[in-house]
Amino acid sequence: MALPAGEQVAPRECDRNGTAMAAVGGGVSIRKVSKVYDPEGARVVALYECSVEIAPGEFVALVGPSGCGKSTLLNILAGFDTLTSGEIYLNGKLLASVNRPLQPGPDRVVVFQHGALFPWKTVLENVMYGPLRQKAMTAEEAEKKAIDLLQRCGGLDRVATSYPTELSSGMQRRVEIIRALMNEPQVLLLDEPFRAMDTVSKTTMHQHLLEMYRMSRRTIVFITHDLEEAIYLADTAIVMTTRPGTVKKTLAVNLPRPRIPEMMSSREYLDLKRQAAEGVHEEARKAFERGEREQA
Amino acid sequence: METVLRLMQNRRFWSMCAGFLGFFAVWYGSVKWVPLAPFGRLPDPVKVISEWLNPNPVFGISIFVKTYYYHILYSTYRATTAFFLALALGVPLGILMGWSRKFSDFASALLALLRPVPPLAWVPLAILILRGGEAAVIFVCFLVAFFATVLNTHAGVKSIDPDYFRAAACLGASRKDVLFDVIIPGALPNIFTGLQIAMGAAWFALAAGEMIAAQYGLGFLIMEAYNLVQTPTIVIGMATLGILGYISSAIIRLVGNRLMRWREEVIGVKS
């Protein structure tokens, strides 16, 4: 593999050494979390005893076919949905359980599948929104930080006064990620943010996201149905089963960082892809067959 | 000068002119050459316009007569009063219904029952309760404008993408912040659609109300001209109502575009 020498170090090793790349994100522990919709009636088990350990600053990708409960898990983490059993810990402290429903908050910010920048606010107003509403910063501080972040993420400060509709979808997504990072969240939750994009934009967005990850060192939970994307971006790719959703396979991605597109043809990458593909395809087939049965 | 030149080059402008010319030609032709009695009784456009611009109008109403402006002022005053009352009460009520589920359940059944009552059916009751025509006409105009405002505002709040609420919650917005940062701006496009409809409805009810219960106003003018069989004056009244309706809705559209500059589509810069 053609990589410059000295860069072939996995990020977590850097953390242990206490270098400049130390993680500032939180560690998340998801323990035997289940979610049952309509427990009195139809009893749809969306998640069944799902357990995931996420180290501080780790980039985790949850992969699986649609209907595997990955979005449910993200919604529970974000506080949009409740869990039926199990617990979630953040930095060793109980965050959510059955008796402790979770509220959404700036420590776990979501970037949405279809984008949720406020169209009636300019890019700058959107990015400043979190710290201002939490009264965590003064307007001047927030503006300074927002401009700085925008500028460092590919010169987005030049569109600071534009409205989101004036931006391409790729720029909108980047601004939304920056809006999330402004809050210095413990965990950044990305819900298939590049789903509707063409391959070229997607590749560009991957590099932008990796760069933002390198800069911020936040814990990231990234949801996708795209296996290649998951392996290319993440430290750990978690393959989920279809309903009831649970963890089928955990793949440690030992590809060095920074990740570059050429890695997609490396042997390690292809090996990982094969391993994961077995799991995903099996699940996709099961989901498909179940769909056919339900149709019949 | 430049504006005039640009207008001359604008295709749409000429199409619009052609539409008007065609309309007047058909009108003129049907009055003059179609041998049917109803068309014969219709005043032709030349007759109407010459009466409208006549310093000494045959039937007493033209742009040179003070009374004409009294009628316009009365009608405008009634319609705008009704409109602003509807705005002041309808928008907050619609937002409240969208904001609180409980309040929506409480109010929507009542609204659904009251709304189908035709506005003119309110007139007799309104005159008896409010003691006189003036307040009754305004009340009826207000009522129709109010329903349009409330229902569209409510629909506007309902149409907001739930992800905006979730995003606001993630970013630490309070319930009050959500009201001002998500609900009101998010509902604004529908609110303005509602206001356009409300203004139109107010003029509609106004003309009808003034025919029944007023001493001044364009509706009254039309009715009086009808009683005296002054057909050109009837058409002048109708055309004036049309112009006023157009101006008022243009103003609302302008204010709306001003408040919602974020909606104006600008070609995006590619990343």
XYZ file of C-alpha atoms in Angstrom:
567
model
C 0.000 0.000 0.000
C 1.360 3.359 -1.007
C 1.305 5.466 2.095
C 3.776 8.044 3.312
C 5.923 6.667 6.127
C 5.079 7.672 9.657
C 1.373 7.958 9.009
C 0.626 4.288 9.450
C -0.507 4.660 13.033
C -3.980 3.805 14.166
C -5.733 6.710 15.933
C -6.371 4.943 19.203
C -2.662 4.233 19.601
C -2.103 7.916 19.319
C -4.569 8.482 22.127
C -2.753 6.093 24.389
C 0.482 7.895 23.720
C -1.186 11.128 24.659
C -0.191 12.916 21.484
C -1.890 15.945 19.998
C -4.490 13.655 18.470
C -6.038 12.832 21.853
C -9.767 12.282 21.675
C -12.116 14.810 23.231
C -15.311 12.894 22.457
C -17.146 10.706 24.944
C -17.170 6.934 25.383
C -20.537 5.316 24.858
C -21.626 1.998 26.212
C -24.838 0.539 24.850
C -25.856 -2.443 26.986
C -28.526 -4.914 25.927
C -30.796 -2.227 24.536
C -34.125 -3.440 23.162
C -36.921 -1.516 21.550
C -40.411 -2.879 21.041
C -42.951 -0.776 19.186
C -46.567 -1.236 20.174
C -45.882 -3.727 23.031
C -49.615 -4.231 23.702
C -50.568 -4.927 20.110
C -48.439 -5.783 17.093
C -45.200 -6.059 19.167
C -42.683 -5.046 16.546
C -39.236 -5.770 17.934
C -37.008 -3.172 16.306
C -33.963 -3.824 18.489
C -33.141 -6.886 20.535
C -30.462 -6.832 23.226
C -28.161 -4.690 21.230
C -24.762 -4.071 22.821
C -22.069 -1.785 21.456
C -18.970 -0.368 23.133
C -17.638 2.871 21.684
C -14.302 4.259 22.856
C -13.815 8.007 23.296
C -13.040 9.584 19.959
C -13.840 6.444 18.018
C -15.503 6.554 14.613
C -18.122 3.821 14.569
C -20.226 2.946 11.566
C -23.472 1.021 11.976
C -24.183 -0.861 8.767
C -27.211 -2.839 7.803
C -30.086 -3.082 5.375
C -33.071 -0.808 5.863
C -35.285 -1.906 8.704
C -32.410 -3.287 10.771
C -33.015 -0.862 13.592
C -29.913 1.253 13.077
C -31.966 4.428 12.883
C -33.940 3.336 15.945
C -30.700 2.973 17.858
C -29.581 6.410 16.749
C -32.921 7.931 17.703
C -32.648 6.380 21.159
C -29.122 7.736 21.563
C -30.267 11.171 20.414
C -33.201 11.159 22.830
C -35.908 11.214 20.162
C -37.117 7.765 21.145
C -37.300 5.728 24.346
C -35.887 2.266 24.963
C -37.886 -0.729 26.164
C -35.046 -2.351 28.100
C -31.314 -2.024 28.601
C -29.082 0.912 29.475
C -26.879 3.449 27.772
C -23.842 4.938 29.518
C -21.912 8.004 28.479
C -18.413 8.320 29.950
C -19.325 5.689 32.532
C -22.422 7.552 33.717
C -25.925 6.225 33.190
C -27.460 8.217 30.366
C -30.644 6.369 29.565
C -32.638 3.430 30.873
C -36.276 2.417 31.031
C -36.894 4.598 34.057
C -34.700 7.372 32.796
C -35.989 8.581 29.458
C -33.447 10.641 27.603
C -33.963 14.174 26.314
C -32.171 15.452 23.224
C -29.267 17.717 24.080
C -26.145 19.391 22.764
C -23.887 16.587 24.042
C -25.310 14.284 21.329
C -26.020 16.261 18.177
C -27.622 14.645 15.145
C -26.959 15.392 11.486
C -30.054 14.366 9.602
C -30.529 12.203 6.533
C -32.430 14.830 4.587
C -30.674 17.785 6.169
C -32.166 20.036 8.821
C -30.407 23.356 8.508
C -32.994 26.019 9.233
C -33.702 27.386 5.754
C -34.807 30.733 7.212
C -31.451 31.342 8.886
C -28.203 32.139 7.130
C -25.283 29.729 7.258
C -23.679 31.772 10.028
C -26.905 32.030 12.053
C -27.374 28.279 11.740
C -23.848 27.527 12.905
C -24.080 29.975 15.827
C -27.499 28.702 16.863
C -26.491 26.020 19.385
C -24.066 27.978 21.581
C -26.344 31.029 21.553
C -29.458 29.141 22.600
C -27.559 27.254 25.300
C -26.140 30.617 26.378
C -22.740 28.958 26.249
C -21.130 31.835 24.370
C -21.673 35.506 23.688
C -22.655 36.503 20.163
C -19.110 37.718 19.412
C -17.509 34.513 20.687
C -19.952 32.369 18.759
C -19.420 34.324 15.560
C -15.649 34.159 15.877
C -15.713 30.422 16.450
C -18.278 29.840 13.693
C -16.282 31.781 11.118
C -13.120 30.001 12.191
C -14.708 26.543 11.866
C -16.335 27.415 8.536
C -13.061 28.741 7.230
C -11.106 25.667 8.253
C -13.664 23.346 6.638
C -12.872 24.139 3.038
C -13.367 27.899 3.101
C -17.082 27.836 3.854
C -16.805 31.229 5.522
C -17.318 32.781 2.085
C -20.935 31.575 2.148
C -21.543 32.634 5.762
C -24.213 35.169 4.829
C -25.946 32.900 2.291
C -29.139 31.019 2.999
C -28.956 27.199 2.866
C -31.047 27.038 -0.323
C -28.286 28.918 -2.122
C -25.778 26.153 -1.336
C -25.163 22.820 -3.017
C -26.316 19.795 -1.034
C -22.713 18.880 -0.247
C -22.066 22.292 1.260
C -25.318 22.127 3.199
C -24.242 18.831 4.734
C -20.865 20.224 5.702
C -22.458 23.279 7.276
C -24.793 21.022 9.219
C -21.854 18.994 10.528
C -20.120 22.235 11.517
C -23.303 23.394 13.256
C -23.152 20.177 15.277
C -19.424 20.496 16.032
C -19.948 24.053 17.339
C -21.553 22.499 20.418
C -18.495 20.380 21.132
C -20.695 17.309 21.493
C -19.592 14.147 23.250
C -20.980 12.192 20.352
C -21.773 13.230 16.810
C -24.635 11.195 15.371
C -24.743 11.043 11.575
C -27.883 9.498 10.103
C -26.985 8.444 6.543
C -25.964 11.993 5.735
C -24.697 11.249 2.227
C -27.464 8.912 1.170
C -28.968 11.017 -1.606
C -25.628 11.964 -3.151
C -23.971 10.821 -6.353
C -20.715 8.876 -6.142
C -18.435 11.776 -6.934
C -19.955 14.147 -4.362
C -19.987 11.316 -1.872
C -16.250 10.721 -2.291
C -15.593 14.438 -1.821
C -17.810 14.479 1.257
C -15.938 11.513 2.718
C -12.688 13.436 2.570
C -14.354 16.474 4.150
C -15.832 14.376 6.931
C -12.534 12.620 7.605
C -10.839 15.990 7.806
C -13.448 17.315 10.222
C -13.072 14.142 12.280
C -9.307 14.554 12.350
C -9.698 18.152 13.500
C -12.376 17.649 16.119
C -11.566 14.161 17.496
C -15.192 13.725 18.492
C -16.797 10.334 18.881
C -18.826 9.640 15.762
C -21.685 7.220 15.247
C -22.295 7.009 11.528
C -25.283 5.192 10.122
C -25.241 3.840 6.608
C -26.394 0.994 4.429
C -23.265 1.404 2.303
C -20.643 -1.094 3.393
C -17.737 0.474 1.517
C -18.451 3.849 3.030
C -18.545 2.312 6.504
C -15.185 0.569 6.145
C -13.530 3.484 4.448
C -14.523 5.963 7.153
C -14.726 4.092 10.435
C -12.472 2.572 13.073
C -15.129 -0.033 13.758
C -17.852 -1.189 11.418
C -20.766 -2.859 13.131
C -22.965 -5.017 10.942
C -26.523 -5.230 12.209
C -29.111 -7.921 11.625
C -32.613 -7.273 10.396
C -35.633 -7.237 12.655
C -35.142 -7.788 15.459
C -32.087 -5.579 15.085
C -28.986 -6.684 16.917
C -25.254 -6.758 16.369
C -24.217 -9.488 13.969
C -20.556 -8.734 13.415
C -18.032 -6.223 14.696
C -15.179 -5.440 12.340
C -12.107 -3.599 13.560
C -10.905 -1.538 10.628
C -7.166 -1.282 11.001
C -6.603 0.865 7.968
C -4.244 3.693 8.878
C -5.267 7.315 8.946
C -5.413 9.620 7.127
C -7.584 7.574 4.830
C -7.121 8.194 1.142
C -9.291 6.911 -1.744
C -6.430 4.695 -3.013
C -6.925 2.522 0.064
C -10.123 1.230 -1.446
C -8.030 -1.079 -3.606
C -5.736 -2.275 -0.809
C -5.845 -5.898 0.297
C -6.811 -5.077 3.873
C -9.760 -3.039 2.667
C -10.965 -5.731 0.291
C -10.600 -8.393 2.987
C -12.694 -6.387 5.400
C -15.258 -5.750 2.728
C -15.558 -9.457 2.019
C -15.944 -10.293 5.690
C -18.632 -7.667 6.184
C -20.382 -8.420 2.928
C -21.090 -11.979 3.991
C -22.938 -10.683 7.017
C -24.809 -7.926 5.232
C -25.912 -9.982 2.259
C -27.228 -12.722 4.448
C -29.250 -10.152 6.330
C -30.446 -8.426 3.192
C -31.630 -11.765 1.827
C -33.483 -12.507 5.062
C -35.128 -9.093 4.979
C -36.081 -9.572 1.362
C -37.571 -12.997 1.972
C -39.488 -11.758 4.956
C -40.816 -8.941 2.824
C -42.014 -11.461 0.283
C -43.654 -13.548 2.979
C -45.403 -10.489 4.375
C -46.621 -9.605 0.907
C -48.004 -13.129 0.302
C -36.529 55.469 -18.874
C -34.529 52.269 -18.559
C -37.431 50.561 -16.809
C -39.744 51.512 -19.625
C -37.299 50.157 -22.182
C -36.930 46.896 -20.302
C -40.695 46.620 -20.075
C -40.945 47.106 -23.840
C -38.596 44.170 -24.375
C -40.423 41.918 -21.942
C -42.438 39.245 -23.710
C -44.684 38.701 -20.719
C -45.655 42.355 -20.661
C -46.806 42.194 -24.276
C -48.720 38.983 -23.686
C -50.501 40.682 -20.804
C -51.353 43.668 -23.007
C -52.606 41.319 -25.706
C -54.816 39.591 -23.125
C -56.376 42.889 -22.094
C -56.835 44.052 -25.670
C -58.461 40.756 -26.609
C -60.816 41.020 -23.657
C -61.883 44.548 -24.596
C -62.281 43.563 -28.246
C -64.565 40.646 -27.359
C -66.508 42.863 -24.966
C -66.890 45.624 -27.536
C -67.753 43.211 -30.314
C -70.362 41.318 -28.329
C -72.125 44.552 -27.311
C -72.044 46.081 -30.765
C -72.512 43.198 -33.136
C -74.053 40.207 -31.339
C -77.805 40.527 -31.918
C -78.826 39.228 -28.512
C -80.852 41.315 -26.065
C -78.608 40.758 -22.960
C -75.550 41.949 -24.878
C -77.435 44.946 -26.111
C -78.137 46.031 -22.527
C -74.451 45.699 -21.541
C -72.514 49.005 -21.722
C -69.570 48.799 -24.118
C -66.014 49.470 -22.836
C -65.758 52.840 -24.572
C -68.901 54.023 -22.828
C -67.661 52.794 -19.438
C -64.203 54.306 -19.768
C -65.457 57.640 -21.075
C -67.884 57.813 -18.146
C -65.096 56.846 -15.739
C -62.826 59.620 -17.059
C -65.597 62.160 -17.581
C -65.222 65.448 -15.584
C -69.030 65.758 -15.757
C -70.245 62.161 -15.511
C -73.705 61.376 -16.824
C -74.551 59.159 -13.837
C -72.579 61.062 -11.197
C -69.558 58.820 -10.666
C -66.125 59.315 -12.229
C -62.545 59.896 -11.151
C -63.290 63.623 -10.920
C -66.062 63.223 -8.374
C -65.396 63.366 -4.632
C -68.107 60.811 -3.807
C -66.250 58.170 -5.827
C -63.323 58.457 -3.421
C -65.613 58.357 -0.395
C -66.864 54.996 -1.637
C -63.315 53.765 -2.181
C -62.168 54.988 1.238
C -65.103 53.417 3.048
C -64.630 50.067 1.327
C -60.871 50.075 1.841
C -61.273 51.025 5.494
C -63.733 48.195 6.115
C -61.760 45.552 4.231
C -58.426 46.456 5.824
C -59.887 46.729 9.326
C -61.385 43.265 8.903
C -58.124 41.966 7.466
C -55.966 43.285 10.300
C -58.382 41.991 12.927
C -58.206 38.584 11.244
C -54.420 38.804 11.149
C -54.146 39.809 14.804
C -56.472 37.072 16.038
C -56.145 34.364 13.399
C -52.374 33.981 13.209
C -51.797 33.582 16.975
C -54.757 31.216 17.231
C -53.507 29.093 14.324
C -50.017 28.956 15.810
C -51.394 28.055 19.229
C -53.401 25.241 17.628
C -50.261 23.964 15.931
C -48.154 24.333 19.040
C -50.456 22.686 21.574
C -52.212 19.463 20.747
C -54.679 20.010 23.563
C -55.696 23.423 22.311
C -56.059 22.099 18.795
C -58.488 19.377 19.930
C -60.382 22.017 21.858
C -60.703 24.523 19.024
C -60.774 22.561 15.792
C -64.200 20.951 16.247
C -65.739 24.339 16.929
C -64.058 25.886 13.907
C -65.124 23.007 11.702
C -68.747 23.644 12.688
C -68.697 27.422 12.338
C -66.773 27.610 9.096
C -69.422 26.151 6.751
C -71.960 28.812 7.752
C -72.068 31.079 4.671
C -70.766 34.546 5.556
C -73.887 36.335 4.353
C -76.023 34.256 6.677
C -74.300 36.123 9.508
C -75.421 39.540 8.269
C -78.931 39.771 9.792
C -77.744 38.541 13.184
C -74.741 40.842 13.048
C -76.899 43.879 12.278
C -79.244 43.116 15.173
C -76.464 42.495 17.682
C -74.082 45.203 16.585
C -76.806 47.809 16.100
C -76.225 49.006 12.582
C -74.571 48.368 9.291
C -71.054 49.627 9.782
C -69.879 47.179 12.437
C -71.933 44.374 10.899
C -70.226 44.646 7.505
C -66.780 44.713 9.090
C -67.696 41.782 11.303
C -68.765 39.646 8.355
C -65.599 40.495 6.410
C -63.521 39.733 9.483
C -65.202 36.370 9.922
C -64.345 35.031 6.469
C -60.817 36.443 6.604
C -60.348 34.977 10.076
C -61.222 31.415 9.043
C -58.835 31.564 6.089
C -56.052 32.876 8.330
C -56.518 30.389 11.174
C -56.791 27.330 8.961
C -53.787 28.192 6.804
C -51.640 29.131 9.782
C -52.528 25.856 11.478
C -51.766 23.934 8.287
C -48.477 25.823 8.081
C -47.372 24.723 11.535
C -48.414 21.149 10.753
C -46.401 21.157 7.543
C -43.065 21.914 9.242
C -40.566 19.076 8.804
C -40.276 17.314 12.215
C -36.503 17.191 11.759
C -36.366 20.951 12.391
C -37.911 20.408 15.816
C -35.464 17.600 16.516
C -32.521 19.670 15.347
C -33.601 22.555 17.572
C -33.900 20.183 20.544
C -30.416 18.786 19.869
C -28.980 22.271 19.787
C -30.467 23.128 23.166
C -33.498 25.220 22.190
C -36.172 25.811 24.832
C -39.881 25.548 24.099
C -40.014 29.298 23.604
C -37.010 29.208 21.268
C -38.773 26.531 19.214
C -41.798 28.805 18.874
C -39.768 31.734 17.561
C -37.023 29.904 15.674
C -38.932 27.004 14.137
C -42.711 27.334 14.324
C -43.199 30.946 13.270
C -40.634 31.087 10.444
C -41.566 27.569 9.329
C -45.250 28.422 9.108
C -44.658 31.793 7.440
C -45.087 30.615 3.813
C -48.492 29.142 4.639
C -49.434 32.116 6.792
C -48.891 34.403 3.820
C -50.872 32.122 1.528
C -53.621 32.335 4.149
C -53.384 36.122 4.282
C -53.710 36.375 0.508
C -56.830 34.240 0.652
C -58.093 36.212 3.658
C -57.715 39.516 1.848
C -59.557 38.161 -1.174
C -62.283 36.753 1.037
C -62.597 40.061 2.879
C -63.248 41.936 -0.381
C -65.671 39.262 -1.459
C -67.694 39.491 1.729
C -67.390 43.272 1.733
C -69.119 43.774 -1.607
C -71.943 41.502 -0.532
C -72.230 43.068 2.925
C -72.265 46.621 1.580
C -75.078 45.743 -0.815
C -77.231 44.762 2.125
C -76.238 47.034 4.948
C -74.309 50.188 4.151
C -74.694 53.843 3.154
C -71.319 54.146 1.453
C -68.822 51.858 -0.212
C -68.341 50.284 -3.605
C -70.802 47.464 -2.916
C -73.399 50.096 -2.009
C -72.474 52.077 -5.143
C -73.068 49.036 -7.339
C -76.394 48.320 -5.664
C -77.542 51.941 -5.968
C -76.555 52.054 -9.648
C -78.511 48.831 -10.094
C -81.618 50.401 -8.595
C -81.274 53.345 -10.980
C -80.253 51.127 -13.952
C -76.959 52.963 -14.432
C -75.001 50.145 -16.052
C -71.733 52.057 -16.688
C -71.538 52.973 -12.990
C -72.072 49.299 -12.038
C -69.099 48.337 -14.186
C -66.990 51.174 -12.739
C -67.738 49.865 -9.230
C -66.821 46.329 -10.230
C -63.589 47.374 -11.917
C -62.588 49.497 -8.917
C -63.108 46.523 -6.595
C -60.928 44.445 -8.914
C -58.126 47.012 -8.859
C -58.262 47.427 -5.073
C -58.211 43.658 -4.609
C -55.200 43.363 -6.871
C -53.292 46.136 -5.096
C -53.983 44.742 -1.634
C -52.849 41.251 -2.533
C -49.755 42.643 -4.283
C -48.836 44.471 -1.062
C -49.220 41.260 0.952
C -47.071 39.382 -1.549
C -44.418 42.090 -1.361
C -44.305 42.038 2.438
C -44.161 38.233 2.322
C -41.217 38.197 -0.063
C -39.494 40.738 2.114
C -39.920 38.615 5.243
C -39.011 35.368 3.485
C -35.943 36.307 1.515
C -34.549 32.880 2.316
C -37.117 31.351 -0.010
C -36.088 33.242 -3.088
C -34.192 30.714 -5.078
C -30.736 31.697 -6.031
C -28.533 29.447 -8.098
C -26.220 27.626 -5.664
C -22.464 27.849 -5.733
C -21.087 24.395 -6.472
C -18.722 22.903 -3.927
